[in-house]
Structure formats: structure tokens, C-alpha cells
Tab-separated table of C-alpha atoms and ligand atoms in Angstrom:
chain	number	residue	atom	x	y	z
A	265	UNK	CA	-43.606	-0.362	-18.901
A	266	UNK	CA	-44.752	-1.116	-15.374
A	267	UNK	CA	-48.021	0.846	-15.580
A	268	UNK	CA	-48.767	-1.209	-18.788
A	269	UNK	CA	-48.540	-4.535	-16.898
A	270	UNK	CA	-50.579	-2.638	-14.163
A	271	UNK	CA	-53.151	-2.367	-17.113
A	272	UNK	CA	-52.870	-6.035	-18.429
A	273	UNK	CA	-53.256	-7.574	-14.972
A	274	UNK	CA	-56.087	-4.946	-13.847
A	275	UNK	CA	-59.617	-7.013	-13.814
A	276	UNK	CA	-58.047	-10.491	-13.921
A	277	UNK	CA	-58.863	-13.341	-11.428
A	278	UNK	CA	-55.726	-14.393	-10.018
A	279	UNK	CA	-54.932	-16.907	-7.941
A	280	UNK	CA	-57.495	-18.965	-5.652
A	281	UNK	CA	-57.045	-22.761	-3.866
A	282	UNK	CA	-57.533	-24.586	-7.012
A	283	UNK	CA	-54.387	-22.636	-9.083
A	284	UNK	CA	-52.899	-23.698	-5.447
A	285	UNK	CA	-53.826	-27.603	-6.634
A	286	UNK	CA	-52.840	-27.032	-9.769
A	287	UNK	CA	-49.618	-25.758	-9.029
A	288	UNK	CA	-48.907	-28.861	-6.491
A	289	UNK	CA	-49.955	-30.736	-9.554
A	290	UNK	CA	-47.428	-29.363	-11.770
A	291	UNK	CA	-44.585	-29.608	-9.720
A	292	UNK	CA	-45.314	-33.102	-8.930
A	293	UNK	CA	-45.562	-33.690	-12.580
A	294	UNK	CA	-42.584	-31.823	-13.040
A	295	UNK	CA	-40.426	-34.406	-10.519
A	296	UNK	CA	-42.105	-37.039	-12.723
A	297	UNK	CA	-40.837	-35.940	-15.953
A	298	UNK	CA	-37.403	-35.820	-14.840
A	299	UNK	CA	-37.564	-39.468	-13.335
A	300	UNK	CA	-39.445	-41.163	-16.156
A	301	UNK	CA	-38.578	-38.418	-19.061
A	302	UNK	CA	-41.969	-39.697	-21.010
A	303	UNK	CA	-43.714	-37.707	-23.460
A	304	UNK	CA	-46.776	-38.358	-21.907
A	305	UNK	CA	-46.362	-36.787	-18.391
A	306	UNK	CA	-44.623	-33.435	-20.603
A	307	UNK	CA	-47.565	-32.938	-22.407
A	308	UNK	CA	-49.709	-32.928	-19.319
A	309	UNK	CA	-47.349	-30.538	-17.513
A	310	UNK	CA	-47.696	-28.222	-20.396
A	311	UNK	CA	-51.582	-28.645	-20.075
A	312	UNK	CA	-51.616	-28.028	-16.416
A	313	UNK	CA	-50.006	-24.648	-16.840
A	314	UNK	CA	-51.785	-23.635	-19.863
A	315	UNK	CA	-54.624	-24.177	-17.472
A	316	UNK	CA	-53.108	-22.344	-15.069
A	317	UNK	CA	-52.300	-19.377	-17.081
A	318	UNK	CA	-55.619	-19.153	-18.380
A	319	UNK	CA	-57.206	-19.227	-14.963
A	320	UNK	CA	-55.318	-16.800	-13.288
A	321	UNK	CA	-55.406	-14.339	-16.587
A	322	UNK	CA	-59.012	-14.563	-16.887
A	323	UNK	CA	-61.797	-11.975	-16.872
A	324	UNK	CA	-64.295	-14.207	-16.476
A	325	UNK	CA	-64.103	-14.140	-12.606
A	326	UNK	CA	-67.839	-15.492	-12.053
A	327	UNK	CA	-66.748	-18.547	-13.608
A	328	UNK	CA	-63.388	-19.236	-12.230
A	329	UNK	CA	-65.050	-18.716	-8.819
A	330	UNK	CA	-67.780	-21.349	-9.457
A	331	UNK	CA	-64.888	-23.811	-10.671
A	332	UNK	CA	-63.104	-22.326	-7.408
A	333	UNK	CA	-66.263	-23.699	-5.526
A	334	UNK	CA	-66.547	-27.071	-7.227
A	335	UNK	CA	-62.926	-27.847	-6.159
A	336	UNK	CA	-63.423	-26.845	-2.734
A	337	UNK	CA	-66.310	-29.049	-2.312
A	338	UNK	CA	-64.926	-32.058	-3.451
A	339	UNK	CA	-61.679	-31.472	-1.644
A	340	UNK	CA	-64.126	-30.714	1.386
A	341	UNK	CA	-65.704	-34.286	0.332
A	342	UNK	CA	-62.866	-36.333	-0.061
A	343	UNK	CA	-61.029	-34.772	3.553
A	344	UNK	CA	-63.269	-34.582	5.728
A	345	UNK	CA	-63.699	-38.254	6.565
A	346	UNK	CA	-60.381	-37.505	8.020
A	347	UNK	CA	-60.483	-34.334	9.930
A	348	UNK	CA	-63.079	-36.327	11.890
A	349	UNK	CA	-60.731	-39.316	12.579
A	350	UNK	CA	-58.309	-36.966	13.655
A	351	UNK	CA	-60.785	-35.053	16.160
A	352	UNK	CA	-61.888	-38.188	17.314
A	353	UNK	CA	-58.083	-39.849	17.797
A	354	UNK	CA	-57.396	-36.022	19.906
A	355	UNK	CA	-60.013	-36.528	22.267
A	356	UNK	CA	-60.514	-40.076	23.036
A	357	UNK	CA	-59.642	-39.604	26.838
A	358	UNK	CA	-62.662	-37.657	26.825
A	359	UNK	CA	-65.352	-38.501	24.477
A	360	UNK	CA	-67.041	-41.221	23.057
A	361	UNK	CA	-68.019	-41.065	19.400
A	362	UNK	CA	-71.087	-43.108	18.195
A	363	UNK	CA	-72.829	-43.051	14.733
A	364	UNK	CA	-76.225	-42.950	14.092
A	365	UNK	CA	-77.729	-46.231	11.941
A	366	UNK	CA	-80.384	-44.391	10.840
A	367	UNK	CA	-78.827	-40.471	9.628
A	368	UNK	CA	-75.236	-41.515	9.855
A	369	UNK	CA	-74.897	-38.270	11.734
A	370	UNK	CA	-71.675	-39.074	14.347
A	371	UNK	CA	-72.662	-38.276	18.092
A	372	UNK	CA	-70.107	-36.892	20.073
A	373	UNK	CA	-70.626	-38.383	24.125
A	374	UNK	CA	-68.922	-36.876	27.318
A	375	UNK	CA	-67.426	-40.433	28.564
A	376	UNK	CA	-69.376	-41.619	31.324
A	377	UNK	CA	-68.722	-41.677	34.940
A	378	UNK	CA	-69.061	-45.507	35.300
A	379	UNK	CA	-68.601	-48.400	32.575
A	380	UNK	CA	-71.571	-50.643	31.128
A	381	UNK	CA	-74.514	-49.879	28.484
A	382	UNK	CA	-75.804	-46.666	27.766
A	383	UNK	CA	-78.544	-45.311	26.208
A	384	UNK	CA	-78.959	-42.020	23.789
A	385	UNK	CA	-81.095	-40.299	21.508
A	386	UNK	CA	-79.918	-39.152	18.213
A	387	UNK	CA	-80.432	-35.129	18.465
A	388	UNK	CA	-81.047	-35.390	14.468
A	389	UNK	CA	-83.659	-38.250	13.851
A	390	UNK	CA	-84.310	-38.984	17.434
A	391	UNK	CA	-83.313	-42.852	17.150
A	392	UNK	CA	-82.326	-44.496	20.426
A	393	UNK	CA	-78.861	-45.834	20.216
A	394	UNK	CA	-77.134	-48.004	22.433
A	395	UNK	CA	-73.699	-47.360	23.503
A	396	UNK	CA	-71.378	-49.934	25.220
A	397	UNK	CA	-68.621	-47.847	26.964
A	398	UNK	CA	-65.561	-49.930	27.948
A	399	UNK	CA	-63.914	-46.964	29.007
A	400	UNK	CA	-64.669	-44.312	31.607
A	401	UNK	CA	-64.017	-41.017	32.885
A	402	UNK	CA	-60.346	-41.149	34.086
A	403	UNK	CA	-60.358	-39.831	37.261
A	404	UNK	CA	-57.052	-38.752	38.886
A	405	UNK	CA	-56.816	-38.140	42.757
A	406	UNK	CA	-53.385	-37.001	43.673
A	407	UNK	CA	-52.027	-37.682	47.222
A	408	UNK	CA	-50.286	-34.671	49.433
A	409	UNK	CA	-46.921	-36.069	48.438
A	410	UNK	CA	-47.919	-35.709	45.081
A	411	UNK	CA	-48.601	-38.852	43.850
A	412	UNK	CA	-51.091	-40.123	41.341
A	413	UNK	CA	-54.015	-42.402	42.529
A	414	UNK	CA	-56.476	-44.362	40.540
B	94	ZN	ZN1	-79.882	-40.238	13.688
């Protein structure tokens, strides 16, 4: 019995990111269909894990990877707006991030020594930029009883 389920699964694609989605999907579809108990949302649940089903059963692994792909670049599309804003929120006592008018490419500054108007060259199109830094290097001098100085 077990070797024959050893056969049947032998050369399928299993499971990738996008059954991952799907199955996040489904149980939020699932949570739905007990709250509103509509037709609607039970049909889709049943579609999401025929989908699933036929994904992970399928011997067409080529194709489920270059569906694997797709989804992975739009998630990568739709996320990474915020894995910037979160790199940028982590290290704002220490960097200054400006972006580029002209290739949109975000430069990523040491902050400087001294506050005013600064000027840099964008490494990609080579467009001077002007930077106003407010802020600058925090620098801490502590005092042989320990404490902090300005
Ligand atoms: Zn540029």
C-alpha cells in the first residue's frame, strides 16, 4: 500500500511558495465562509484547492516552476517598496537616503559630519543631486565618570 503511494507521488511537483499563497488563501477563505456562510466564497475555496491539488500533483514541473516564478516576481514587486522603508526606518541614525530624479535609483549616504547642503553624484546616471542634511553624525563623547556628552 505504502510503496504504491511511493509510486503515485514519484515525479510530481510538490509544494513551492505559491501552494504556500494558496494555502494562506484558503484558510483565509475558509474563516470567511464560516462568518458570512455565502455560496460564493465556498465555491472559491473549493477552486483554490482544486488548484492546489492540481499543482502539487502535477508532472508538468517546467510549468509549475514558471508559474512558481511569476508569483515570486510580483510578490517581489508588490514588497519590496517596503523592505526598503524598513531598511531605511533601521538605519536612520546613520544614513541618509536620497532618490535619484532622473533613474529613481535610491542612494544610500553615510550622514555627514556637519549639517547644511551637500552635493552627490548618482553612481547610476551620474546626475548631481543635492542633499539638504538636517541631521548629522551623532557623536557621543563620554566623560571619565561615565557620562554622556554632546
Ligand atoms: Zn540617477
Amino acid at each position: 500500500m505504502l510503496d504504491k503511494i511511493y509510486r503515485f507521488l514519484e515525479g510530481r511537483y510538490g509544494f513551492d511558495d505559491l501552494y504556500a499563497c494558496l494555502l494562506y488563501l484558503y484558510v483565509i477563505l475558509l474563516c470567511l465562509s464560516m462568518i458570512t456562510r455565502h455560496w460564493i466564497v465556498e465555491i472559491l475555496m473549493i477552486l483554490v484547492f482544486v488548484i492546489m491539488c492540481f499543482r502539487v500533483l502535477s508532472k508538468n514541473k517546467k510549468k509549475r516552476s514558471q508559474e512558481n516564478e511569476r508569483y515570486l516576481q510580483i510578490k517581489d514587486k508588490f514588497f519590496h517598496p517596503f523592505s526598503s522603508l524598513k531598511r531605511q526606518w533601521k538605519d536612520r541614525h546613520t544614513f541618509v537616503y536620497k532618490k535619484c530624479h532622473k533613474c529613481k535609483t535610491v542612494l544610500r549616504m553615510p550622514l555627514p559630519s556637519e549639517r547644511g547642503i551637500k552635493h552627490v553624484h548618482c553612481p547610476k546616471c551620474q546626475k548631481r543631486l543635492t542633499v539638504l542634511c538636517l541631521r548629522k553624525e551623532k557623536v557621543e563623547i563620554f566623560t571619565k565618570d561615565g557620562k554622556r556628552k554632546r
